[in-house]
Coordinates of C-alpha atoms and ligand atoms in Angstrom, one line a residue:
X53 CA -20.0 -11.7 6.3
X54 CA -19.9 -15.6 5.6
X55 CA -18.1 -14.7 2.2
X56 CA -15.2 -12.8 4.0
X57 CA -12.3 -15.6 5.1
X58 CA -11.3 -15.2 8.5
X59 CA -8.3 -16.9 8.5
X60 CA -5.3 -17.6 5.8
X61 CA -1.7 -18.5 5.6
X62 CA -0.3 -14.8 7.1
X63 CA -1.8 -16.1 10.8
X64 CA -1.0 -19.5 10.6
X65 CA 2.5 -17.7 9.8
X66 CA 2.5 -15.3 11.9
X67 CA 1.4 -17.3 15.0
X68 CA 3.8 -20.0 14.4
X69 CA 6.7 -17.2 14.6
X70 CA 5.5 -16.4 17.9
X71 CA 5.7 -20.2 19.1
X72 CA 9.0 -20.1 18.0
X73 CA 10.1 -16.6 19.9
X74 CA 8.0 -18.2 22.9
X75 CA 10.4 -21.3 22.7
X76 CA 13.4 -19.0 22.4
X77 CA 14.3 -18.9 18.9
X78 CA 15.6 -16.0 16.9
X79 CA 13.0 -14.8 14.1
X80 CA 13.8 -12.3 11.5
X81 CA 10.7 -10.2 11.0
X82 CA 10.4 -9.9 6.7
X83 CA 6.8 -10.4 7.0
X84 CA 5.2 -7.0 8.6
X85 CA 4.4 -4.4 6.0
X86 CA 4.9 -1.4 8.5
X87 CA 8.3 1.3 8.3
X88 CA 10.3 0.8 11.6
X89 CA 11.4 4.4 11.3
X90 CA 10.0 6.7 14.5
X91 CA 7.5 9.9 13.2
X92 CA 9.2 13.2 12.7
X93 CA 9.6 15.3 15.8
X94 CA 7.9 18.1 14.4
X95 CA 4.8 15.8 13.9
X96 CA 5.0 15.0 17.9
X97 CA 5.8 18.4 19.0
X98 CA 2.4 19.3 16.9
X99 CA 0.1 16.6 18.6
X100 CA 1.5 17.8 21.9
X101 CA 1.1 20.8 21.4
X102 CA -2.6 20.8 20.1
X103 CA -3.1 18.4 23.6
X104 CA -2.1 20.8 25.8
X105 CA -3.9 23.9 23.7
X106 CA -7.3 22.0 24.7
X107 CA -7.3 20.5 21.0
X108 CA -9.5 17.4 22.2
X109 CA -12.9 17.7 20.4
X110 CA -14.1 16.6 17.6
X111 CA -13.2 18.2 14.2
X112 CA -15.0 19.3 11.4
X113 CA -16.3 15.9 9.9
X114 CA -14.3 16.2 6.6
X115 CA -11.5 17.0 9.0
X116 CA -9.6 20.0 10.7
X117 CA -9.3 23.0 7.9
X118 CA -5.7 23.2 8.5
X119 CA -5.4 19.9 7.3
X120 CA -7.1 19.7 4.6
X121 CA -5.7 22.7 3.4
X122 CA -2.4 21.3 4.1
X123 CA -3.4 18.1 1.7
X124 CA -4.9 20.4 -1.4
X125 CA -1.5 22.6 -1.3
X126 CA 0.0 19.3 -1.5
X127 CA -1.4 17.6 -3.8
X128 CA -1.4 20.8 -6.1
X129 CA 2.5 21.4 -5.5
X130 CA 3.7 18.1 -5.9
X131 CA 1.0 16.0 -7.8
X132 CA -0.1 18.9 -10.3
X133 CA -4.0 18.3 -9.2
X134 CA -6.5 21.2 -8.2
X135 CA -7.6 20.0 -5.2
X136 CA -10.8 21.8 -3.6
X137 CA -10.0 21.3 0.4
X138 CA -14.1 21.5 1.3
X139 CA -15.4 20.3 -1.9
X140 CA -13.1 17.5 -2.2
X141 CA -10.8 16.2 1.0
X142 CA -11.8 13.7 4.0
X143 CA -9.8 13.0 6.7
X144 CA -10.3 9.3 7.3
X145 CA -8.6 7.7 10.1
X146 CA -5.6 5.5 8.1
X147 CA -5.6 4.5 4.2
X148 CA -7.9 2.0 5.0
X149 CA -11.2 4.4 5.9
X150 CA -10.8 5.9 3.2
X151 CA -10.6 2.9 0.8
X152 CA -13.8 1.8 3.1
X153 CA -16.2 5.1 2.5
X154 CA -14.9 4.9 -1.3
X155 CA -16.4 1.2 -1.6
X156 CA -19.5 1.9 0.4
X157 CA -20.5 5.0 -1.0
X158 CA -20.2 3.9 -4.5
X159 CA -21.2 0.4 -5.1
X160 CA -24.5 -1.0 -5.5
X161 CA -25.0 -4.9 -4.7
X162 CA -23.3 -7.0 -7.5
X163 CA -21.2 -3.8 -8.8
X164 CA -17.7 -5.0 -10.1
X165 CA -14.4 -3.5 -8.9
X166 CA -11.3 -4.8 -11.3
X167 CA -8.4 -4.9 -9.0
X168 CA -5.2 -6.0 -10.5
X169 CA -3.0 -8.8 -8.6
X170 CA -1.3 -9.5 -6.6
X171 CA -2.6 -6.5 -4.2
X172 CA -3.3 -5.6 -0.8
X173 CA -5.8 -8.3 1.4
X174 CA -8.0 -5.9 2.4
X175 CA -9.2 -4.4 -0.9
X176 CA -11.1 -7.8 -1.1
X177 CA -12.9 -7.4 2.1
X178 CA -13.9 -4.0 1.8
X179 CA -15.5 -4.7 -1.7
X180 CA -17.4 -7.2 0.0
X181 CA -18.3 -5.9 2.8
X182 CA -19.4 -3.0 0.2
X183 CA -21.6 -5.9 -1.5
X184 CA -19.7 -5.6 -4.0
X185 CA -17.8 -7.9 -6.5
X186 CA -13.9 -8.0 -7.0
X187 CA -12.2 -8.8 -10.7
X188 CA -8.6 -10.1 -9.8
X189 CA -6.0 -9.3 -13.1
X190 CA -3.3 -10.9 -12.9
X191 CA 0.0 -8.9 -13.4
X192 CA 2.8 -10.9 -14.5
X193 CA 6.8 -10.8 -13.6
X194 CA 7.8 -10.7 -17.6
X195 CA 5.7 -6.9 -17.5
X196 CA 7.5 -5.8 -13.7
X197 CA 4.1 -6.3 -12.4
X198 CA 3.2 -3.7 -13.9
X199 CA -0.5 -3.7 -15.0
X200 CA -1.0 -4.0 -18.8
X201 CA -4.2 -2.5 -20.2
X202 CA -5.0 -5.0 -22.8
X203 CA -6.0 -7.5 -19.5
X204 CA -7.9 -4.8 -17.9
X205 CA -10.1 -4.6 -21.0
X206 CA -10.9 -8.6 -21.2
X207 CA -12.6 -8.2 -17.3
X208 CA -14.8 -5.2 -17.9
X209 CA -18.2 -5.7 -18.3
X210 CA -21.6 -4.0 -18.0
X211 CA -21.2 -4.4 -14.0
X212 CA -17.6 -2.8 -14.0
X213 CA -17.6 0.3 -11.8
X214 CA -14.4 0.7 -10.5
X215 CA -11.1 0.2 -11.6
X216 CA -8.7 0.2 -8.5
X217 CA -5.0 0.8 -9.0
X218 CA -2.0 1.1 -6.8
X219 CA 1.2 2.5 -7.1
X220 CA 4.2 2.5 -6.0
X221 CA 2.5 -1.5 -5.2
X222 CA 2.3 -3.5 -2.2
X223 CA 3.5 -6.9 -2.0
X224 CA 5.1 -6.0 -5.9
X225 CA 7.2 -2.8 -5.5
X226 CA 5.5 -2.4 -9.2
X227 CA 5.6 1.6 -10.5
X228 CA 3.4 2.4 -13.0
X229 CA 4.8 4.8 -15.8
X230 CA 3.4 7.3 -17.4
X231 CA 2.7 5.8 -20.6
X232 CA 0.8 2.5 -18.2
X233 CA -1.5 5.4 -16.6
X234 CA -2.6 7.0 -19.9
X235 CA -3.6 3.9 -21.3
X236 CA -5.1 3.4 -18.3
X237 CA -7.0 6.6 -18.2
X238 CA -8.0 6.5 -22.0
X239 CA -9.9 3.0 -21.2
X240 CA -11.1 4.6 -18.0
X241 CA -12.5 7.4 -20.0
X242 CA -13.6 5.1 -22.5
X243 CA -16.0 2.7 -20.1
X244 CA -16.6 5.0 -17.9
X245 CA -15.0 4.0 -14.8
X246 CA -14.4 5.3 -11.5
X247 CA -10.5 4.6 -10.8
X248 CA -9.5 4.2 -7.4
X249 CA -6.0 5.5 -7.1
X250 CA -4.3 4.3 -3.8
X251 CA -1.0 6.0 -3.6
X252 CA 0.0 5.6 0.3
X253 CA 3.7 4.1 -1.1
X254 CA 3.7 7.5 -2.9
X255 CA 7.1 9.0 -1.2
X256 CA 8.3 5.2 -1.3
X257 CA 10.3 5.6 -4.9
X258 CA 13.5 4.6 -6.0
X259 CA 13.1 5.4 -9.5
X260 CA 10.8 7.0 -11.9
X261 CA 8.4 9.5 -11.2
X262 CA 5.3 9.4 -9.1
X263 CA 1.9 10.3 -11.5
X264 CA -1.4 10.8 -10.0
X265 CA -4.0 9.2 -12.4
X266 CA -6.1 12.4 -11.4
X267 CA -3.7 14.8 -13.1
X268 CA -4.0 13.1 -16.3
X269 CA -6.7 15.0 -18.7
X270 CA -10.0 14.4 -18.0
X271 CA -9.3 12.2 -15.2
X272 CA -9.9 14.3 -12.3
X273 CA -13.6 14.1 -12.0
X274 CA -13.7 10.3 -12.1
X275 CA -10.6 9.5 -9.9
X276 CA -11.0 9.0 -5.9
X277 CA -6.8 9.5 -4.8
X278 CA -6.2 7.4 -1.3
X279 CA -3.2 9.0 0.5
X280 CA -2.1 8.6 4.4
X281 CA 0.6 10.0 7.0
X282 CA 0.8 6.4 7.7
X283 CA 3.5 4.8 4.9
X284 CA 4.3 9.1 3.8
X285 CA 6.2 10.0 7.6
X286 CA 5.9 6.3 9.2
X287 CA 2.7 7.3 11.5
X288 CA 1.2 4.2 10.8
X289 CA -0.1 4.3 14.6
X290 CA -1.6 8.1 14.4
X291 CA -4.4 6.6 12.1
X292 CA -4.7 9.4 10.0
X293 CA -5.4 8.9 6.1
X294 CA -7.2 11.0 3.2
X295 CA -9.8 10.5 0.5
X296 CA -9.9 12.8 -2.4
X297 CA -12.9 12.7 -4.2
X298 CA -14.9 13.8 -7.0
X299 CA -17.7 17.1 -5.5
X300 CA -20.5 15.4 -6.6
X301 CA -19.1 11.9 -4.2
X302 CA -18.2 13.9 -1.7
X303 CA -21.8 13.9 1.0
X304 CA -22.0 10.4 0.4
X305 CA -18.5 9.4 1.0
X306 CA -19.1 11.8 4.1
X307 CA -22.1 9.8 5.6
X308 CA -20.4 6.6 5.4
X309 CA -17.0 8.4 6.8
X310 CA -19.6 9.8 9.9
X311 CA -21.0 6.4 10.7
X312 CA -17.5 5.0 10.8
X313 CA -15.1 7.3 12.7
X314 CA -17.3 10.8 13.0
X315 CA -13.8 12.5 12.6
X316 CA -10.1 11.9 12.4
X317 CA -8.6 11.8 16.1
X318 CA -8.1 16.0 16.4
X319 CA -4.3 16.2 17.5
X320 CA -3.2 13.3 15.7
X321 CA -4.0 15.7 12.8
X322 CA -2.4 18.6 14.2
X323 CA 0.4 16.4 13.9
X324 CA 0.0 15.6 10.4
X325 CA -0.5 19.6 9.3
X326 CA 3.1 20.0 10.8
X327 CA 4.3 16.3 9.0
X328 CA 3.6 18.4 5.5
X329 CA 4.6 21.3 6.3
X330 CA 8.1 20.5 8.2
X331 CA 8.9 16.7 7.5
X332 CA 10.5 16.9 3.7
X333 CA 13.9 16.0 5.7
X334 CA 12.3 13.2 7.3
X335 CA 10.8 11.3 4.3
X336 CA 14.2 11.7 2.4
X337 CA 16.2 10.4 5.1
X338 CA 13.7 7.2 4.9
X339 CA 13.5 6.9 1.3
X340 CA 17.2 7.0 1.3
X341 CA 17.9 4.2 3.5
X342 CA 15.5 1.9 2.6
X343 CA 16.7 2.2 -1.3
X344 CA 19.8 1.0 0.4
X345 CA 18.3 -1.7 1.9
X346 CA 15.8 -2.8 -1.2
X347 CA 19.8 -2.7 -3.1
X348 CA 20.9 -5.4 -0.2
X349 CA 17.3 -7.7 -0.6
X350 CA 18.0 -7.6 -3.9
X351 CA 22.1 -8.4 -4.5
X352 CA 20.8 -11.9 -2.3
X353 CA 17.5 -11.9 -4.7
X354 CA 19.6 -11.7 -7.9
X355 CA 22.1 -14.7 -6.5
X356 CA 20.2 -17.2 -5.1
X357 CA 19.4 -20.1 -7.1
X358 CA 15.6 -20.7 -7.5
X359 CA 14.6 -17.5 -6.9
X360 CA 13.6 -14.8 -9.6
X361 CA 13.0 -11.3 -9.0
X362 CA 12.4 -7.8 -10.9
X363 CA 13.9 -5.1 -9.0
X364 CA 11.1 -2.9 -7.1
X365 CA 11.1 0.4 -7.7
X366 CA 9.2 1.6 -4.8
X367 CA 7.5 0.4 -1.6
X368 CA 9.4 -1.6 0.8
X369 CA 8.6 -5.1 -0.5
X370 CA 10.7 -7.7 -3.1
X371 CA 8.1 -10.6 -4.8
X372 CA 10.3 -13.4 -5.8
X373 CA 9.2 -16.1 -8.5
X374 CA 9.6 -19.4 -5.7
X375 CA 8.4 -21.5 -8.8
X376 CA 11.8 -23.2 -9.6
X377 CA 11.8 -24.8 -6.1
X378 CA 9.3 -26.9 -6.4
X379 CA 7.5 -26.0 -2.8
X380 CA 4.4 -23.9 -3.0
X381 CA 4.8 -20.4 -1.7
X382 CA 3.2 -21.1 1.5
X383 CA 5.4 -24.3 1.9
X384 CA 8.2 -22.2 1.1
X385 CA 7.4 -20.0 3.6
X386 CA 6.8 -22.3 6.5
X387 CA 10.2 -23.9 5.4
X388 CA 11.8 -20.6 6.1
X389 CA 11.2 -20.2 9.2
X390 CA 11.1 -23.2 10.7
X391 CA 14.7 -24.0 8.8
X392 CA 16.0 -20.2 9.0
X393 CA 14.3 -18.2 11.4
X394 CA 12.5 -15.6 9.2
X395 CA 8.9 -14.4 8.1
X396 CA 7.9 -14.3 4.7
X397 CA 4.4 -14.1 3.6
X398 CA 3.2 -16.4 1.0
X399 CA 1.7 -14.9 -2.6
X400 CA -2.2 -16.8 -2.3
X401 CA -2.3 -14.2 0.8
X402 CA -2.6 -11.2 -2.3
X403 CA -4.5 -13.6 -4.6
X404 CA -1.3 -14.8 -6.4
X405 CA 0.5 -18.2 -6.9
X406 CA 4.2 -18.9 -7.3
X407 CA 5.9 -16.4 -4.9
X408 CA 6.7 -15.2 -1.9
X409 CA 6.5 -11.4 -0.8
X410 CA 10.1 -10.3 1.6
X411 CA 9.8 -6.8 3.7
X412 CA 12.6 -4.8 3.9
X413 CA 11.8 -2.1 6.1
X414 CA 13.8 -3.6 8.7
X415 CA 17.2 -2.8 9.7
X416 CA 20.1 -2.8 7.4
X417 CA 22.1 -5.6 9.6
X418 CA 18.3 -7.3 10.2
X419 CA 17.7 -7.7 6.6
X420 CA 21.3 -8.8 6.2
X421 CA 21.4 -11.2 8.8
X422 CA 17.9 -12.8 7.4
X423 CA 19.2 -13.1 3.7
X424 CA 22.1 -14.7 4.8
X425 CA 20.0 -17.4 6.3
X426 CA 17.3 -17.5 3.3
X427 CA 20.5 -18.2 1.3
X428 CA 21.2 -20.9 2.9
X429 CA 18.4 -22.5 3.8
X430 CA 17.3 -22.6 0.0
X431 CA 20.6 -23.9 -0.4
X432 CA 20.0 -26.8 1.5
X433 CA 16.6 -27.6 -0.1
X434 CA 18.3 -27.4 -3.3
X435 CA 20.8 -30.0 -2.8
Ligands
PLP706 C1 -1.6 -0.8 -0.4 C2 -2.1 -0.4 0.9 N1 -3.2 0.4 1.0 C3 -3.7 0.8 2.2 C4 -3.1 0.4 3.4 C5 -3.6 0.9 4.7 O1 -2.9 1.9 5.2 P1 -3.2 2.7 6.6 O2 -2.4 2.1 7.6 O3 -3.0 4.1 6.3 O4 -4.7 2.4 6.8 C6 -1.9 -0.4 3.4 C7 -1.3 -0.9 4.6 O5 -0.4 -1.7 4.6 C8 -1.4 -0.8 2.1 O6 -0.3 -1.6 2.0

């Protein structure tokens, strides 16, 4: 545990925001990485109706069958992968369970996991708390973020046992192509590496297609694909993610999943069955709103002096280059809102120097009124 760090810039962020709402000041929230849409009624009407039905107990372990049969005839409609719902699918309560029971069950103490950055804090915890070591690669802004193999390649080594992408990318709003994920698949092939595919941004795309790495030939038996209602249908409160895994990973994934959670909550999943099979409406309806707000982030982005971005093309997060101000991201940051009134998170936060990572799943006059005041504030700094 004394490897894990407790603290970082986000709280000291994050707590001075609340000081200044406690003191009356107006803060523009660009820092919380969590849709503000409500869930689909047909998902509520579901849980409410598996409540009232006496749907209380626990489920099958791997989750309910309806479920999981709802996830393989997803994942085989839309992401062209034959998923087996008992061989193959647990329910894990959020994105992050099933990243958990994927690290745990796989690495052995001093196994290396090559995770390209910037990415999400937690991967860096769980492969710890897994015992297990993590391989930062850095992505750069002249390649979209994107993640090139040739780097991949220089960090592998004979204690490489997991390559973990993610895509669409949080804080980048990096897609991967098709062309990125066969060169990533070939290598995989080629070293023999597990890849950990977390595509919980999946629905979040402006542009380009969405590829599961699993789909791609002779992928599927060495690719554990991370999915969740969380991000998909903004349920982020319902807890209820998915692991699709290898067969032969699939007891022990299971025993570390049982010693966790035992099961995903039951009518939180009923919920979730409905989500896939009634909420297309709902996810388009999201999607198509915050495209219009990433468009708004970035027509400020693309202006302002001192800032360089890439346009994301999915997720709900821009990562601006801060380099040309000559603050560090988490002086940047703290300049913000102090000077403006909004929350940004600084880049060290997802193992990355030189930027700072905006939200935009806020509302459309919310994310106006805080680029206004970025654009001025970094005006001011500049002069
Ligand atoms: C990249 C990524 N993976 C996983 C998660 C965890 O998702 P969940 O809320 O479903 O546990 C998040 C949450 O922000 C995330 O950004």
């Amino acid at each position: 545990m004394k490897s894990i760090p407790l603290s970082g810039g986000i709280r000291e962020i994050l707590s001075r925001a609340d000081e200044l709402e406690k003191q009356g000041r107006s803060v523009i929230h660009m820092e919380i990485g969590r849709p503000d849409f409500d869930s689909p009624e047909c998902a509520k009407k579901g849980a409410i109706y598996a409540l009232e039905s006496g749907n209380v107990h626990y489920t099958d372990m791997s989750g309910s069958f309806e479920l999981r049969e709802a996830i393989a005839e997803k994942y085989r409609r839309e992401n062209h992968l034959s998923v087996n719902p008992v061989a193959q699918v647990i329910v894990t309560a959020g994105a992050i369970e099933a990243l958990m029971i994927t690290f745990m069950s796989v690495l052995e103490p001093g196994d290396e996991v090559i995770i390209p950055a910037p990415f999400f804090p937690a991967y860096a915890d769980q492969v710890a708390l897994s015992n297990g070591i993590v391989r930062p690669v850095q992505c750069r802004i002249e390649n979209e973020f994107r993640l090139k193999v040739q780097d991949i390649e220089k960090a592998i080594n004979e204690k490489t046992k997991i390559l973990l992408i993610n895509s669409p990318n949080n804080p980048t709003g990096a897609v991967l192509t098709r062309e990125d994920l066969e060169e990533i698949a070939r290598l995989a092939i080629e070293k023999d590496l597990l890849v950990v595919s977390d595509e919980c941004y999946e629905k979040y795309l402006y542009e380009g297609e969405h590829i599961s790495i699993a789909s791609l030939p002779g992928m599927e038996e060495r690719t554990v694909t991370i999915g969740a209602a969380s991000k998909t249908w903004s349920m982020t409160g319902w807890r209820i993610g998915w692991a699709i895994v290898p067969p032969e990973m699939k007891k022990y994934a299971t025993k570390c999943h049982q010693n966790l959670t035992t099961c995903g909550n039951a009518f939180a999943q009923a919920g979730v069955a409905k989500a896939f099979r009634e909420a297309d409406g709902d996810v388009k309806r999201m999607i198509d709103e915050d495209r219009r707000r990433r468009d708004l982030v970035m027509s400020y982005l693309n202006r302002i002096e001192g800032f360089e971005a890439v346009t994301p093309h999915g997720a709900f997060y821009a990562f601006p280059s801060v380099k040309k101000l000559g603050l560090s991201p988490f002086e940047l940051s703290s300049y913000l809102l102090e000077e403006a009134g909004v929350a940004t998170v600084p880049s060290d936060v997802f193992r990355s120097e030189g930027f700072i990572r905006i939200a935009y799943c806020r509302s459309y006059e919310e994310i106006e009124e805080g680029m206004k005041r970025i654009e001025a504030a970094v005006a001011k700094l500049r002069k």
